[in-house]
Amino acid sequence: MQAGGRFLGSALLLLIVGGGVATSQSADLMMAVSGQDSLRVGEAAALIGIVGGSLPSQAEPATAVDELRRIGYVLPQKQPAAPITVGEFSFLIIQLLDLPAGMLYSIFPGPRYAVRELVARGVLAAGVHPGATLSGSEALRILGTLSRGGE
Amino acid sequence: MGRSRIVLRALVLLAFGLVTNLSAHGQTAWTFDGGGSVSSEVGPLPGWNTGRVYLVDRLDGNLNLRQKLEALTLDYNLSGFFRFTSEREITGDLSELSAKLNLRGFPGSRGLFRVSLGRIPLTEPSGLVLRQPGDGLSIGASVPAFKAELTAAYLGFLLKNTNNVLLSASDVTALNDPNVVLAPSRAVGLLALTFPELVLRTDLGLWGMYLLGMGGSLPAGRWYAGLSEQGPIWGPLSQRSDLVTGAELAAQLSLLARIVLRAEFPRVAASRAELELLYASGDTPSLSAFMPLTGDTAGVILATPLQNLFRLSLGYSAHPFTNKGFEWLQAIAPFISSRWYFRQSATPAAAVPYDPPGNYYGTELESGLAFRHGTDPEISVSGGFFADAAAAFHWFARASVVLNL
């Protein structure tokens, strides 16, 4: 599982290097995240913030949450070291990657319909629970799929 | 803890529903999800030349409680529906009320062991014969080389309108009797084996099913057996074929065969074309009429079961606005399909009082637009005609809206 996660981390890193945003810090972050059983809020915020361009490539997990809140994004009311759920991760993706979303998400923006959006794009499997935690390798797989254009 | 002990313990917990015991374990994680959908469908009233519009509204709801304990996942599912039609038919039932256990890493490190207990969805691998819920137990195991699933279920606790299994005149009589509430007393046993990517990345499925009549007036039993395979051919081309045979005990065989060829072109407006050949035997000297249980019909106007029929279908759909900026425009998919129908024997089609002079029933053409985008309502609008053997045109239009909440 961890070896697979590192592979995904490397694959995503290659995609991002192609876009010219990777630095040694962001590479370190992805490698660290790829081996984790539960992704943390700060790591998710830094990772998606870097991929989406809202944060500089040297952003740190400890400060990423506050930095994104300051810009105006809605983040989970949790400590940066707390595990993030699939729903919270999906909500961050829709916001920070500025993905167009459907009617129900527009009326009720939040984790529940963010998950439905990513399921509809084929990025998440149907039946996934918004309240479940996700591993670092799963998070990198999701971001990798989105980097390739979803579906 | 040994894997066999984990399996035994999980089975005991599942059987007795000792949900609270699991929460004593430190690494147990509970999650909850629920949802539903509201759908409306309008189209021609099933039947030949009724000239009436048929409206169906449906509400579906589901609740799912999931408990994770290391490699073990337990799901508790509750789902049901209400359905209202413009003909004042009101039906509703539980679609699922079950506990499901999934154990990763058994058998073998890459295996998955599954048990489902309660009201569970029943379907065989082709999806052409049985597709409805039943009350029972399903046990399955999969490893990379194959997947096996054994299911036993009772159909007699379903409400009679939810049940698709109508095999005898007494079934139909019971369906129309206001004093009868439940479905006929039948049991079903199903064994399905799947071999993923067996040869040339082609999946192979084998299955057998036995339907047992448990009431005095019901036919004693009926069996089905099937073979399915699907896989890529070359480049954008893929194929699927199904062969199903079935019969009452000591009766003549019936046969259903289907071949589907698909071509997908993701870079050409995300287009997709499909050719399907379907054969379902009728009453002939060598074969008996095939008896499907799903309730699917051959076409919109020719609303006959898949029985005594040869159908050739061609379909094409595309997303022509893939590079036009607005993502919702990209979700619009025009489609067109055509179906040609022939019968196998001179017996008139079931449920349709249309008896053409030869074996050619007619041709149906349908075209429309489908829209599916994220959490937007799914919309489909289409229209077409059925040109019968005497070249008389029977026009139709239909539309559906589904909102997944």
XYZ file of N, CA and C in Angstrom, chain B residues 202 229-233 237-241 259-262:
45
model
N -10.298 -10.674 -21.532
C -11.743 -10.909 -21.598
C -12.224 -11.599 -20.319
N -19.466 -13.201 -21.507
C -18.071 -12.798 -21.652
C -18.042 -11.373 -22.194
N -17.026 -10.625 -21.775
C -16.870 -9.276 -22.288
C -15.412 -8.875 -22.234
N -15.028 -8.060 -23.204
C -13.639 -7.627 -23.228
C -13.363 -6.746 -24.426
N -12.145 -6.232 -24.510
C -11.784 -5.371 -25.642
C -11.521 -6.202 -26.886
N -11.689 -5.595 -28.067
C -11.336 -6.261 -29.321
C -10.037 -5.647 -29.850
N -12.717 -0.555 -29.986
C -13.788 -1.561 -30.056
C -13.773 -2.510 -28.865
N -14.965 -2.781 -28.339
C -15.100 -3.789 -27.295
C -16.373 -4.585 -27.566
N -16.522 -5.687 -26.886
C -17.684 -6.545 -27.148
C -18.165 -7.191 -25.872
N -19.414 -7.646 -25.917
C -19.986 -8.396 -24.816
C -20.955 -9.410 -25.423
N -20.979 -10.599 -24.902
C -21.999 -11.539 -25.356
C -22.536 -12.342 -24.181
N -25.431 -10.315 -28.454
C -24.066 -9.884 -28.777
C -24.083 -8.370 -28.907
N -23.163 -7.720 -28.212
C -23.079 -6.258 -28.269
C -21.674 -5.877 -28.719
N -21.595 -5.003 -29.715
C -20.312 -4.443 -30.145
C -20.336 -2.953 -29.855
N -19.287 -2.458 -29.213
C -19.236 -1.032 -28.861
C -17.986 -0.409 -29.444
